[in-house]
Coordinates of C-alpha atoms and ligand atoms in Angstrom, one line a residue:
M268 CA -52.3 -7.9 -71.0
Q269 CA -48.9 -6.9 -70.5
Q270 CA -47.3 -3.8 -71.5
K271 CA -45.0 -3.6 -74.3
I272 CA -41.3 -2.2 -73.6
V273 CA -38.5 -2.0 -76.3
I274 CA -35.0 -1.8 -74.8
V275 CA -32.5 -0.1 -77.1
G276 CA -29.4 -0.1 -75.9
A277 CA -29.6 -3.5 -74.4
G278 CA -26.2 -5.2 -74.8
G279 CA -24.7 -2.7 -73.0
Q280 CA -24.4 -2.5 -68.8
L281 CA -27.5 -1.1 -68.0
G282 CA -29.5 -2.1 -70.9
R283 CA -28.1 -6.1 -69.8
E284 CA -29.9 -5.3 -65.8
L285 CA -32.8 -4.0 -67.2
A286 CA -33.9 -6.8 -69.6
R287 CA -33.1 -9.0 -66.9
S288 CA -34.9 -7.5 -63.6
A289 CA -37.9 -6.4 -65.6
P290 CA -40.9 -6.5 -64.3
E291 CA -43.7 -9.0 -64.2
G292 CA -46.9 -7.2 -66.5
V293 CA -44.0 -6.3 -68.3
A294 CA -43.4 -7.6 -72.1
C295 CA -39.6 -6.6 -72.1
L296 CA -38.6 -7.1 -76.0
P297 CA -34.5 -6.0 -75.5
L298 CA -33.2 -5.0 -78.8
Q299 CA -28.7 -5.1 -79.5
R300 CA -26.9 -2.0 -81.6
G301 CA -27.5 -5.3 -84.4
E302 CA -31.1 -5.9 -83.5
L303 CA -31.4 -1.9 -83.9
D304 CA -28.9 1.2 -85.4
I305 CA -30.7 4.1 -83.2
G306 CA -28.5 6.8 -85.5
D307 CA -30.6 5.2 -88.8
R308 CA -33.2 7.0 -89.0
Q309 CA -35.3 4.6 -91.0
A310 CA -34.6 1.8 -88.9
V311 CA -36.1 4.0 -85.8
D312 CA -39.5 4.8 -87.6
G313 CA -39.5 0.8 -88.9
R314 CA -38.6 -0.6 -85.8
L315 CA -41.1 1.1 -84.0
R316 CA -44.3 0.7 -85.8
Q317 CA -44.1 -2.8 -86.3
L318 CA -43.3 -3.7 -82.2
A319 CA -45.7 -1.2 -81.8
P320 CA -44.9 -0.4 -78.3
A321 CA -46.0 1.4 -74.9
Q322 CA -43.0 2.5 -73.9
V323 CA -39.2 2.3 -74.6
I324 CA -36.0 2.8 -72.4
N325 CA -33.5 4.3 -74.9
A326 CA -29.4 2.4 -72.7
A327 CA -28.1 3.6 -76.2
A328 CA -25.4 5.7 -76.2
Y329 CA -22.6 6.9 -77.4
T330 CA -20.2 6.1 -74.0
A331 CA -16.0 6.6 -75.0
V332 CA -16.0 9.6 -73.6
D333 CA -12.0 10.6 -73.9
R334 CA -12.9 8.7 -77.7
A335 CA -15.9 11.9 -78.6
E336 CA -13.4 14.8 -78.5
S337 CA -12.0 13.0 -81.6
E338 CA -15.0 11.2 -83.0
P339 CA -17.0 13.6 -82.0
G340 CA -19.5 13.4 -85.1
L341 CA -19.8 9.6 -84.0
A342 CA -21.1 10.3 -80.9
W343 CA -23.1 14.0 -82.3
R344 CA -24.3 10.6 -84.5
I345 CA -25.7 8.6 -82.2
N346 CA -26.2 10.5 -78.8
A347 CA -27.7 13.6 -79.9
E348 CA -29.4 12.5 -83.5
G349 CA -29.7 9.3 -82.4
A350 CA -32.3 10.5 -79.0
G351 CA -33.9 12.5 -81.8
Y352 CA -35.3 9.5 -84.4
L353 CA -36.1 7.5 -81.0
A354 CA -38.6 10.3 -79.4
Q355 CA -40.0 11.5 -82.5
A356 CA -41.1 7.7 -83.8
C357 CA -42.0 7.8 -80.4
A358 CA -44.2 11.2 -80.6
E359 CA -45.6 9.9 -84.1
I360 CA -46.6 6.2 -82.9
G361 CA -47.3 7.3 -78.9
A362 CA -45.1 5.6 -77.1
R363 CA -43.4 7.4 -74.0
L364 CA -39.8 7.9 -74.4
L365 CA -37.2 7.6 -71.2
H366 CA -34.0 8.6 -71.8
V367 CA -30.3 7.9 -70.0
S368 CA -28.4 11.2 -69.5
T369 CA -25.6 12.2 -68.1
D370 CA -23.9 14.1 -64.9
F371 CA -21.3 15.9 -68.1
V372 CA -24.1 18.1 -68.7
F373 CA -22.7 20.0 -66.2
D374 CA -19.0 21.5 -65.0
G375 CA -18.2 20.4 -62.0
E376 CA -18.4 23.8 -60.4
A377 CA -21.3 23.3 -58.1
S378 CA -20.4 22.9 -54.7
H379 CA -23.2 21.9 -53.8
P380 CA -25.2 18.5 -55.8
Y381 CA -26.6 19.4 -58.8
R382 CA -29.6 19.3 -59.1
P383 CA -32.0 18.9 -62.2
D384 CA -33.2 22.5 -63.2
A385 CA -29.2 23.3 -62.7
P386 CA -27.4 24.9 -65.5
T387 CA -25.4 22.6 -67.7
A388 CA -22.2 23.7 -69.1
P389 CA -20.7 20.6 -70.6
L390 CA -16.8 20.3 -70.8
G391 CA -16.4 18.2 -73.8
E392 CA -18.1 16.5 -76.6
Y393 CA -19.3 13.9 -75.5
G394 CA -21.3 15.6 -72.7
R395 CA -22.4 18.5 -75.0
S396 CA -23.9 15.4 -77.9
K397 CA -25.9 14.1 -74.9
L398 CA -27.6 17.3 -73.2
A399 CA -28.2 17.7 -77.1
G400 CA -29.8 14.4 -77.3
E401 CA -31.6 15.2 -74.2
E402 CA -33.0 18.4 -75.7
A403 CA -34.0 16.8 -79.0
V404 CA -35.5 14.7 -76.7
L405 CA -38.2 17.2 -74.9
Q406 CA -38.7 19.1 -78.2
A407 CA -40.0 16.1 -79.8
L408 CA -41.9 14.7 -76.6
P409 CA -41.9 17.1 -74.1
G410 CA -43.5 14.2 -72.4
A411 CA -40.2 12.4 -72.1
L412 CA -38.9 11.6 -68.9
V413 CA -35.0 11.8 -69.0
M414 CA -32.6 10.2 -66.0
R415 CA -29.5 11.0 -65.4
T416 CA -26.6 9.4 -64.2
A417 CA -23.2 8.8 -63.2
W418 CA -20.8 6.3 -63.1
V419 CA -22.0 3.1 -63.5
Y420 CA -20.5 0.1 -63.6
S421 CA -22.2 -3.5 -63.8
A422 CA -20.5 -7.0 -63.9
F423 CA -21.1 -6.5 -67.5
G424 CA -19.1 -4.7 -69.9
G425 CA -16.1 -2.5 -69.1
N426 CA -16.1 -0.2 -66.6
F427 CA -14.3 1.6 -64.0
V428 CA -14.8 -1.3 -61.3
K429 CA -14.0 -4.3 -63.8
T430 CA -11.2 -2.3 -64.2
M431 CA -9.6 -1.3 -60.6
L432 CA -10.0 -6.1 -60.2
R433 CA -7.4 -6.2 -63.1
L434 CA -4.9 -3.4 -62.1
M435 CA -5.2 -4.8 -58.5
G436 CA -4.3 -8.8 -59.9
E437 CA -1.4 -7.3 -61.8
R438 CA 0.0 -5.1 -59.8
E439 CA 1.5 -3.7 -56.0
E440 CA 0.9 -0.2 -56.0
L441 CA -2.3 1.4 -58.3
A442 CA -2.1 5.8 -58.6
V443 CA -5.7 6.7 -58.6
V444 CA -7.5 10.6 -58.8
D445 CA -9.0 12.0 -55.6
D446 CA -9.6 15.6 -56.8
Q447 CA -12.7 14.6 -59.2
V448 CA -15.9 13.6 -56.8
G449 CA -19.5 11.6 -57.7
T450 CA -21.5 8.8 -57.0
P451 CA -20.7 5.6 -58.3
T452 CA -24.5 3.7 -59.4
W453 CA -24.7 -0.1 -59.7
A454 CA -26.7 0.0 -63.1
R455 CA -28.8 -2.8 -61.2
G456 CA -30.2 0.0 -59.1
L457 CA -30.6 2.5 -62.1
A458 CA -32.6 -0.2 -64.1
Q459 CA -34.6 -0.7 -61.4
A460 CA -34.7 3.0 -60.7
L461 CA -36.2 3.3 -64.6
W462 CA -38.8 0.1 -64.0
A463 CA -40.1 2.1 -61.4
A464 CA -40.5 5.3 -63.4
A465 CA -41.9 2.8 -66.2
G466 CA -44.3 2.1 -63.8
R467 CA -45.3 5.9 -63.7
P468 CA -46.5 7.1 -67.3
Q469 CA -47.0 10.5 -65.3
L470 CA -44.0 11.7 -64.6
G471 CA -41.7 13.0 -67.8
G472 CA -39.1 15.9 -67.5
I473 CA -35.8 15.2 -65.9
Y474 CA -35.1 13.3 -63.1
H475 CA -31.8 12.7 -61.7
W476 CA -30.2 9.1 -60.9
T477 CA -27.6 7.9 -58.7
D478 CA -26.4 5.4 -55.8
A479 CA -26.1 7.9 -52.7
G480 CA -23.5 8.7 -50.5
V481 CA -20.2 10.6 -52.5
C482 CA -17.3 9.8 -53.2
S483 CA -13.7 10.3 -54.6
W484 CA -12.6 8.1 -57.2
Y485 CA -9.4 7.6 -55.0
D486 CA -12.1 6.5 -52.2
F487 CA -14.2 4.1 -54.7
A488 CA -10.8 2.2 -56.0
V489 CA -9.6 1.7 -51.8
A490 CA -13.6 0.3 -51.8
I491 CA -13.4 -2.2 -54.5
S492 CA -9.3 -3.6 -53.2
E493 CA -11.2 -3.8 -49.2
E494 CA -14.3 -5.2 -50.5
A495 CA -12.7 -7.6 -53.6
Q496 CA -11.0 -9.0 -50.5
T497 CA -13.6 -9.8 -48.7
T498 CA -15.4 -11.7 -51.6
G499 CA -12.5 -13.6 -52.8
L500 CA -12.0 -11.8 -56.3
L501 CA -9.2 -10.2 -55.2
Q502 CA -6.8 -12.7 -53.1
R503 CA -4.0 -9.4 -51.8
P504 CA -4.4 -6.1 -50.9
V505 CA -3.0 -3.7 -52.9
T506 CA -1.5 0.3 -52.2
V507 CA -4.3 2.9 -53.6
R508 CA -2.3 5.9 -53.8
P509 CA -3.9 9.6 -54.4
I510 CA -3.1 11.3 -56.9
P511 CA -4.1 14.9 -58.4
A512 CA -6.4 14.6 -61.5
S513 CA -3.5 17.1 -63.4
D514 CA -0.9 14.3 -63.3
Y515 CA -3.4 11.9 -65.2
P516 CA -4.0 13.7 -68.2
T517 CA -7.1 12.7 -70.5
P518 CA -8.3 13.6 -74.0
A519 CA -12.0 14.8 -72.5
R520 CA -11.9 17.3 -69.3
R521 CA -13.8 16.3 -66.6
P522 CA -16.2 17.4 -64.1
A523 CA -14.8 17.5 -60.5
Y524 CA -17.4 17.6 -58.1
S525 CA -20.6 15.5 -60.3
V526 CA -22.8 15.2 -57.1
L527 CA -26.5 14.8 -58.8
D528 CA -29.6 15.7 -56.2
K529 CA -31.8 13.0 -56.8
R530 CA -34.7 13.7 -54.1
A531 CA -37.5 14.1 -56.9
S532 CA -36.5 11.0 -57.4
W533 CA -36.7 9.5 -54.8
R534 CA -39.8 11.8 -54.0
D535 CA -41.4 10.6 -57.2
L536 CA -40.5 7.4 -57.6
G537 CA -41.2 6.2 -53.7
E538 CA -37.2 4.4 -53.2
A539 CA -34.3 5.6 -52.1
G540 CA -31.0 4.9 -54.0
S541 CA -28.8 2.9 -51.5
H542 CA -25.2 3.5 -51.0
W543 CA -23.0 3.4 -53.0
R544 CA -20.7 1.0 -51.0
H545 CA -23.4 -1.4 -50.7
Q546 CA -24.2 -1.4 -54.2
L547 CA -20.8 -2.5 -55.1
R548 CA -20.6 -5.1 -52.8
A549 CA -23.6 -6.3 -54.6
M550 CA -22.3 -6.2 -57.6
L551 CA -19.0 -7.9 -56.4
A552 CA -21.2 -10.8 -55.2
D553 CA -23.2 -10.2 -58.7
L554 CA -19.4 -10.6 -60.6
K555 CA -19.1 -13.8 -58.8
E556 CA -21.6 -15.6 -59.2
L557 CA -21.5 -15.6 -63.1
Q558 CA -17.9 -16.5 -63.3
N559 CA -19.0 -19.5 -60.5
E560 CA -21.6 -20.5 -63.5
Ligands
LIG17 N1 -21.1 4.2 -67.9 C1 -21.3 5.6 -67.1 O1 -20.7 5.5 -66.9 C2 -22.5 6.4 -67.8 C3 -22.0 7.6 -66.7 C4 -23.0 8.7 -66.7 C5 -23.8 8.5 -67.9 N2 -24.5 7.2 -68.3 C6 -25.9 6.6 -69.4 O2 -26.2 5.7 -69.1 C7 -26.8 5.4 -70.7 C8 -26.2 3.7 -70.3 O3 -25.0 4.0 -70.1 P1 -24.2 2.3 -70.3 O4 -22.4 2.7 -69.7 O5 -24.5 1.1 -69.8 O6 -23.1 2.4 -71.9 P2 -22.8 1.3 -72.8 O7 -22.1 -0.2 -71.6 O8 -21.3 1.5 -73.7 O9 -23.7 0.4 -73.6 C9 -24.2 1.1 -74.1 C10 -24.7 0.2 -75.8 O10 -25.1 1.2 -76.5 C11 -24.9 0.5 -77.1 N3 -25.0 1.8 -79.4 C12 -24.0 2.3 -79.1 N4 -24.3 2.5 -80.3 C13 -25.5 2.6 -81.0 C14 -26.6 2.8 -81.9 N5 -26.1 3.3 -82.9 N6 -27.9 2.2 -81.8 C15 -27.9 1.1 -80.4 N7 -27.1 0.9 -79.9 C16 -25.9 1.4 -80.1 C17 -24.1 -0.3 -77.1 O11 -23.8 -1.3 -79.2 P3 -22.0 -1.4 -78.5 O12 -21.4 -2.0 -77.5 O13 -22.3 -2.4 -79.5 O14 -21.7 -0.6 -79.6 C18 -24.0 -1.1 -75.9 O15 -24.4 -1.9 -76.5 C19 -25.9 5.7 -71.4 O16 -27.4 6.8 -71.9 C20 -25.3 6.6 -71.1 O17 -24.7 7.9 -71.9 C21 -23.4 6.0 -68.2

C-alpha cells in the first residue's frame, strides 16, 4: 500500500520540486497555500485529521528576509506559530513531520562549517522566526526531523539565479557581494534529500542539507553568467564586479559565513550532495526545457 505524505507550501520552490520528485510507493498530497494556510490552527487540525497522512513535509514559509524586518508579526505567524500548529496536529494524529529551516539561524561569525548542534544566534526577524519554528516543532513532536538549508533556487518562483539571468540580459555590468560566503542549493537536490529522509522513519532531530562546496554570491553570479551562456540562456558575456556587502545595504543583516556541515546527513541519508556548480548546470538545463515546453 502507498504511504500518504502531505506536502504543505506545495506552490513554492521546494514544494514544487518535492511534488515533481515523489518516489514510488508514496501517495503525495501537495497542498498549496490556498488549500491550507498553516497560520490557521483550526484549518491545520481539520485538514490533517481529514487526510490522515503518515508523514507531513513542511515546505511552507514566510521567506521574504528583508520584508520580515518591517512585518515581523506575519513572519512569526507562519514560520514559528504555523510550524508549531503543524507539529501539534502531527502529534495528535500520529504522523511524522519533516520541517525545513535555514542557515539564517546562525550569525555567520564562524570560520568552519556549522554543525547541527552549533550555537544559534540569528541576525534578523526571519532567522529568529525560523529558529522559533524549529523549537516549536521539536517541543511538540520530539521525533520530528528539521532540515536546515541555504541559498535555495529552482526553475520555479523567484530566486537569485533567475534575478541574475534577468539583470544579465538587461545590463552590461553587475555588482555582486563577495564577502558573504555559503553554498547554493538546487531545490531538486534538497527535495531528493527530504525524500530520502522520508524513507528513514528512524531519523529525527536537526540535520543540514545544501549542495556541496562553497562560494560567495559574486562567485555564484560569475558561474551563472558562464553556465547560462553555455546553456544558451544568455547570448553575451556580462561583467560581474565584486563589492563588499557594506556597498549593498539591506534592511536585514545577513550572515557573512553560513556554510553548513552536512556530514551527518550524508551518512544517515546514504547520499552526498553534488557540487553546487554541477547542480546549477542541471537547474539551467531544467529551466531551458521548461521555457521550451
Ligand atoms: N529560499 C531560500 O533561499 C531558503 C534558504 C534557506 C532556507 N529556506 C527554507 O526552505 C523552505 C522552502 O523555501 P522556498 O525557497 O521553497 O520558499 P518559497 O519559494 O518562498 O515557498 C514558500 C511557500 O510557502 C507558501 N506559504 C507562505 N505562507 C504560507 C501559509 N501561511 N500557509 C501555507 N503556505 C504558505 C508560499 O505561498 P505563496 O507563494 O502563496 O506565498 C510558498 O508557496 C522554507 O522553510 C525556507 O525557510 C529557503
